[in-house]
PDB file of C-alpha atoms in Angstrom:
ATOM      1  CA  GLU A 108      91.767 109.864  84.786  1.00  0.00           C
ATOM      2  CA  ALA A 109      92.123 110.050  88.556  1.00  0.00           C
ATOM      3  CA  ASN A 110      92.759 113.774  88.404  1.00  0.00           C
ATOM      4  CA  GLU A 111      89.438 114.300  86.589  1.00  0.00           C
ATOM      5  CA  VAL A 112      87.494 112.055  88.976  1.00  0.00           C
ATOM      6  CA  LEU A 113      88.868 113.854  92.015  1.00  0.00           C
ATOM      7  CA  LYS A 114      87.631 117.180  90.616  1.00  0.00           C
ATOM      8  CA  ALA A 115      84.000 116.006  90.740  1.00  0.00           C
ATOM      9  CA  PRO A 116      81.718 118.640  92.267  1.00  0.00           C
ATOM     10  CA  ASP A 117      80.056 116.346  94.807  1.00  0.00           C
ATOM     11  CA  GLN A 118      80.893 113.292  96.875  1.00  0.00           C
ATOM     12  CA  GLN A 119      78.446 110.925  95.148  1.00  0.00           C
ATOM     13  CA  THR A 120      79.911 111.681  91.709  1.00  0.00           C
ATOM     14  CA  ARG A 121      83.455 111.397  93.078  1.00  0.00           C
ATOM     15  CA  PHE A 122      82.705 108.014  94.697  1.00  0.00           C
ATOM     16  CA  ALA A 123      81.137 106.700  91.477  1.00  0.00           C
ATOM     17  CA  GLY A 124      84.236 107.823  89.587  1.00  0.00           C
ATOM     18  CA  ILE A 125      86.577 106.184  92.109  1.00  0.00           C
ATOM     19  CA  ASP A 126      84.579 102.946  91.846  1.00  0.00           C
ATOM     20  CA  ALA A 127      84.867 103.043  88.039  1.00  0.00           C
ATOM     21  CA  LEU A 128      88.634 103.628  88.246  1.00  0.00           C
ATOM     22  CA  VAL A 129      89.045 100.730  90.674  1.00  0.00           C
ATOM     23  CA  ASP A 130      86.996  98.436  88.417  1.00  0.00           C
ATOM     24  CA  LYS A 131      89.020  99.478  85.377  1.00  0.00           C
ATOM     25  CA  HIS A 132      92.555  99.557  86.763  1.00  0.00           C
ATOM     26  CA  VAL A 133      92.814  97.347  89.853  1.00  0.00           C
ATOM     27  CA  ASP A 134      93.300  93.595  89.534  1.00  0.00           C
ATOM     28  CA  MET A 135      90.804  92.954  92.300  1.00  0.00           C
ATOM     29  CA  ARG A 136      90.980  89.164  92.122  1.00  0.00           C
ATOM     30  CA  ARG A 137      94.774  89.171  92.493  1.00  0.00           C
ATOM     31  CA  VAL A 138      94.611  91.636  95.400  1.00  0.00           C
ATOM     32  CA  ALA A 139      91.848  89.620  97.093  1.00  0.00           C
ATOM     33  CA  MET A 140      93.907  86.433  96.937  1.00  0.00           C
ATOM     34  CA  PHE A 141      97.048  88.229  98.126  1.00  0.00           C
ATOM     35  CA  ALA A 142      95.131  89.657 101.090  1.00  0.00           C
ATOM     36  CA  LEU A 143      94.340  86.123 102.271  1.00  0.00           C
ATOM     37  CA  GLY A 144      98.035  85.274 102.574  1.00  0.00           C
ATOM     38  CA  GLN A 145      98.643  81.594 103.238  1.00  0.00           C
ATOM     39  CA  TYR A 146      94.895  81.111 103.755  1.00  0.00           C
ATOM     40  CA  ALA A 147      94.360  81.503  99.995  1.00  0.00           C
ATOM     41  CA  ARG A 148      95.312  77.818  99.779  1.00  0.00           C
ATOM     42  CA  VAL A 149      92.409  76.695 101.999  1.00  0.00           C
ATOM     43  CA  ILE A 150      89.531  78.839 100.751  1.00  0.00           C
ATOM     44  CA  THR A 151      86.707  76.701  99.348  1.00  0.00           C
ATOM     45  CA  ASP A 152      84.874  77.325  96.069  1.00  0.00           C
ATOM     46  CA  ALA A 153      81.748  78.352  98.001  1.00  0.00           C
ATOM     47  CA  GLN A 154      83.786  80.800 100.078  1.00  0.00           C
ATOM     48  CA  ARG A 155      85.385  82.241  96.917  1.00  0.00           C
ATOM     49  CA  GLU A 156      81.928  82.960  95.471  1.00  0.00           C
ATOM     50  CA  GLU A 157      81.062  84.930  98.572  1.00  0.00           C
ATOM     51  CA  TYR A 158      84.495  86.411  99.308  1.00  0.00           C
ATOM     52  CA  PHE A 159      85.371  87.976  95.941  1.00  0.00           C
ATOM     53  CA  PRO A 160      82.309  90.248  95.604  1.00  0.00           C
ATOM     54  CA  MET A 161      82.493  91.139  99.304  1.00  0.00           C
ATOM     55  CA  PHE A 162      86.206  91.970  99.006  1.00  0.00           C
ATOM     56  CA  ARG A 163      85.522  94.073  95.895  1.00  0.00           C
ATOM     57  CA  GLU A 164      82.961  96.197  97.751  1.00  0.00           C
ATOM     58  CA  TYR A 165      85.194  96.465 100.815  1.00  0.00           C
ATOM     59  CA  ALA A 166      88.184  97.521  98.709  1.00  0.00           C
ATOM     60  CA  LYS A 167      86.118 100.197  96.970  1.00  0.00           C
ATOM     61  CA  LEU A 168      85.199 101.631 100.374  1.00  0.00           C
ATOM     62  CA  VAL A 169      88.890 101.700 101.308  1.00  0.00           C
ATOM     63  CA  TYR A 170      89.849 103.433  98.046  1.00  0.00           C
ATOM     64  CA  ARG A 171      86.985 105.926  98.414  1.00  0.00           C
ATOM     65  CA  ASP A 172      88.160 106.772 101.905  1.00  0.00           C
ATOM     66  CA  ALA A 173      91.800 107.130 100.864  1.00  0.00           C
ATOM     67  CA  LEU A 174      91.113 109.188  97.748  1.00  0.00           C
ATOM     68  CA  SER A 175      88.287 111.356  99.071  1.00  0.00           C
ATOM     69  CA  GLU A 176      90.755 113.572 100.925  1.00  0.00           C
ATOM     70  CA  TYR A 177      92.175 114.906  97.674  1.00  0.00           C
ATOM     71  CA  SER A 178      90.455 117.829  96.044  1.00  0.00           C
ATOM     72  CA  ASN A 179      91.538 119.461  92.822  1.00  0.00           C
ATOM     73  CA  GLN A 180      95.096 118.262  93.328  1.00  0.00           C
ATOM     74  CA  ARG A 181      97.104 116.808  90.501  1.00  0.00           C
ATOM     75  CA  LEU A 182      99.249 113.701  90.821  1.00  0.00           C
ATOM     76  CA  GLU A 183     102.562 113.724  88.999  1.00  0.00           C
ATOM     77  CA  VAL A 184     104.641 110.632  88.281  1.00  0.00           C
ATOM     78  CA  THR A 185     108.157 111.156  89.620  1.00  0.00           C
ATOM     79  CA  ASN A 186     109.803 107.846  88.671  1.00  0.00           C
ATOM     80  CA  SER A 187     109.315 104.119  88.319  1.00  0.00           C
ATOM     81  CA  VAL A 188     111.287 101.008  89.193  1.00  0.00           C
ATOM     82  CA  ALA A 189     110.898  97.730  87.296  1.00  0.00           C
ATOM     83  CA  ARG A 190     111.390  95.075  89.958  1.00  0.00           C
ATOM     84  CA  SER A 191     110.835  92.431  87.282  1.00  0.00           C
ATOM     85  CA  PRO A 192     109.180  92.370  83.834  1.00  0.00           C
ATOM     86  CA  ARG A 193     105.823  91.871  85.631  1.00  0.00           C
ATOM     87  CA  ASP A 194     106.279  93.980  88.779  1.00  0.00           C
ATOM     88  CA  ILE A 195     106.692  97.756  88.509  1.00  0.00           C
ATOM     89  CA  ILE A 196     106.617 100.386  91.247  1.00  0.00           C
ATOM     90  CA  VAL A 197     105.453 103.812  90.060  1.00  0.00           C
ATOM     91  CA  ASN A 198     106.066 106.731  92.412  1.00  0.00           C
ATOM     92  CA  SER A 199     104.107 109.948  92.308  1.00  0.00           C
ATOM     93  CA  ARG A 200     103.508 113.049  94.351  1.00  0.00           C
ATOM     94  CA  ILE A 201     100.967 115.824  94.619  1.00  0.00           C
ATOM     95  CA  ALA A 202     102.191 118.296  92.026  1.00  0.00           C
ATOM     96  CA  ASP A 203     100.283 121.324  93.251  1.00  0.00           C
ATOM     97  CA  ALA A 204     100.304 120.808  97.026  1.00  0.00           C
ATOM     98  CA  ARG A 205      99.328 123.846  99.012  1.00  0.00           C
ATOM     99  CA  PRO A 206     101.341 125.158 101.975  1.00  0.00           C
ATOM    100  CA  GLY A 207     100.408 123.192 105.075  1.00  0.00           C
ATOM    101  CA  ASP A 208      99.064 120.236 103.064  1.00  0.00           C
ATOM    102  CA  PRO A 209      99.906 117.136 105.144  1.00  0.00           C
ATOM    103  CA  TYR A 210     100.668 115.197 101.945  1.00  0.00           C
ATOM    104  CA  ALA A 211     102.836 117.888 100.346  1.00  0.00           C
ATOM    105  CA  ASN A 212     106.060 115.896 100.632  1.00  0.00           C
ATOM    106  CA  SER A 213     104.550 112.422 100.527  1.00  0.00           C
ATOM    107  CA  VAL A 214     105.443 109.803  97.961  1.00  0.00           C
ATOM    108  CA  ILE A 215     102.425 107.941  96.622  1.00  0.00           C
ATOM    109  CA  HIS A 216     103.349 104.475  95.361  1.00  0.00           C
ATOM    110  CA  TRP A 217     101.518 102.324  92.819  1.00  0.00           C
ATOM    111  CA  ARG A 218     102.511  98.700  92.399  1.00  0.00           C
ATOM    112  CA  VAL A 219     101.655  97.671  88.854  1.00  0.00           C
ATOM    113  CA  TYR A 220     101.391  94.106  87.596  1.00  0.00           C
ATOM    114  CA  ARG A 221     101.956  93.294  83.902  1.00  0.00           C
ATOM    115  CA  ASN A 222     100.323  90.067  82.688  1.00  0.00           C
ATOM    116  CA  ASP A 223     101.398  87.752  79.835  1.00  0.00           C
ATOM    117  CA  ARG A 224      99.551  89.926  77.283  1.00  0.00           C
ATOM    118  CA  GLY A 225     101.340  93.082  78.453  1.00  0.00           C
ATOM    119  CA  GLU A 226      98.222  94.498  80.087  1.00  0.00           C
ATOM    120  CA  GLN A 227      98.888  96.424  83.262  1.00  0.00           C
ATOM    121  CA  SER A 228      96.794  96.716  86.407  1.00  0.00           C
ATOM    122  CA  VAL A 229      97.287  98.222  89.828  1.00  0.00           C
ATOM    123  CA  PHE A 230      98.053  95.599  92.426  1.00  0.00           C
ATOM    124  CA  ASP A 231      98.720  97.807  95.440  1.00  0.00           C
ATOM    125  CA  ALA A 232      98.873 101.453  96.462  1.00  0.00           C
ATOM    126  CA  GLY A 233     100.883 103.033  99.220  1.00  0.00           C
ATOM    127  CA  LEU A 234     101.821 106.247 100.902  1.00  0.00           C
ATOM    128  CA  ASP A 235     105.345 106.880 102.178  1.00  0.00           C
ATOM    129  CA  GLY A 236     106.205 103.181 102.224  1.00  0.00           C
ATOM    130  CA  VAL A 237     102.971 101.894 103.813  1.00  0.00           C
ATOM    131  CA  TRP A 238     101.242  99.563 101.366  1.00  0.00           C
ATOM    132  CA  LEU A 239      97.472  99.041 101.384  1.00  0.00           C
ATOM    133  CA  ALA A 240      97.382  95.371 100.282  1.00  0.00           C
ATOM    134  CA  ILE A 241     100.082  94.434 102.777  1.00  0.00           C
ATOM    135  CA  GLU A 242      98.126  96.142 105.579  1.00  0.00           C
ATOM    136  CA  GLN A 243      94.945  94.366 104.446  1.00  0.00           C
ATOM    137  CA  GLN A 244      96.756  91.036 104.409  1.00  0.00           C
ATOM    138  CA  SER A 245      97.972  91.576 107.966  1.00  0.00           C
ATOM    139  CA  GLN A 246      94.466  92.452 109.157  1.00  0.00           C
ATOM    140  CA  PHE A 247      92.794  89.590 107.270  1.00  0.00           C
ATOM    141  CA  LYS A 248      95.293  86.989 108.480  1.00  0.00           C
ATOM    142  CA  SER A 249      94.732  88.182 112.031  1.00  0.00           C
ATOM    143  CA  VAL A 250      90.945  87.814 111.747  1.00  0.00           C
ATOM    144  CA  ILE A 251      91.316  84.352 110.223  1.00  0.00           C
ATOM    145  CA  ALA A 252      93.886  83.172 112.787  1.00  0.00           C
ATOM    146  CA  ASN A 253      91.905  84.579 115.728  1.00  0.00           C
ATOM    147  CA  ASN A 254      88.868  82.593 114.575  1.00  0.00           C
ATOM    148  CA  GLY A 255      90.448  79.177 114.385  1.00  0.00           C
ATOM    149  CA  GLY A 256      92.310  79.523 111.077  1.00  0.00           C
ATOM    150  CA  GLY A 257      91.521  77.504 107.974  1.00  0.00           C
ATOM    151  CA  VAL A 258      88.033  77.349 106.511  1.00  0.00           C
ATOM    152  CA  LYS A 259      86.416  78.401 109.805  1.00  0.00           C
ATOM    153  CA  GLY A 260      88.617  81.499 109.991  1.00  0.00           C
ATOM    154  CA  VAL A 261      87.871  82.410 106.369  1.00  0.00           C
ATOM    155  CA  ASP A 262      84.145  82.241 107.200  1.00  0.00           C
ATOM    156  CA  ALA A 263      84.790  84.695 110.050  1.00  0.00           C
ATOM    157  CA  LEU A 264      86.670  87.023 107.678  1.00  0.00           C
ATOM    158  CA  ILE A 265      83.800  86.963 105.173  1.00  0.00           C
ATOM    159  CA  ALA A 266      81.341  87.782 107.975  1.00  0.00           C
ATOM    160  CA  ASP A 267      83.610  90.647 109.107  1.00  0.00           C
ATOM    161  CA  LEU A 268      83.796  92.055 105.567  1.00  0.00           C
ATOM    162  CA  ARG A 269      80.012  91.781 105.227  1.00  0.00           C
ATOM    163  CA  ARG A 270      79.558  93.858 108.410  1.00  0.00           C
ATOM    164  CA  LYS A 271      81.969  96.501 107.150  1.00  0.00           C
ATOM    165  CA  VAL A 272      80.372  96.705 103.702  1.00  0.00           C
ATOM    166  CA  GLN A 273      76.782  96.732 104.906  1.00  0.00           C
ATOM    167  CA  GLY A 274      77.590  99.157 107.683  1.00  0.00           C
TER     168      GLY A 274
END
């Protein structure tokens, strides 16, 4: 599916396709809670109502940015590692990388979560060992901590996400 989306003739179509893939395959709620780190325990119901849609839009922007660099390249799964029955790492690479392509030898990682019903969803994505959700968690925890931590810090994070999403 991703290979077809990335072949879209224009940026608007490509972005719409990336958004649809994210909605279909990424467990956005799980990623959003993970990104809060220990602050997930203090978020209020009112903050959740505001945070989840804001995080969803922010994450789509991040995925658009990360995936927009690929054009007519095909991803190929190289292997997978079951860390547990629910946690699987799938490794891939660009199968038809051109000479000089900066990602030619890169390993693209997909962390997949399997729920009780056996359904799978992407939980994280990474490139050469750098994981997106882990980087987001580090950034989010920093914003929260630098703004007093707790509920007050979560409010600051939500405001920061709003600025990023609304440009």
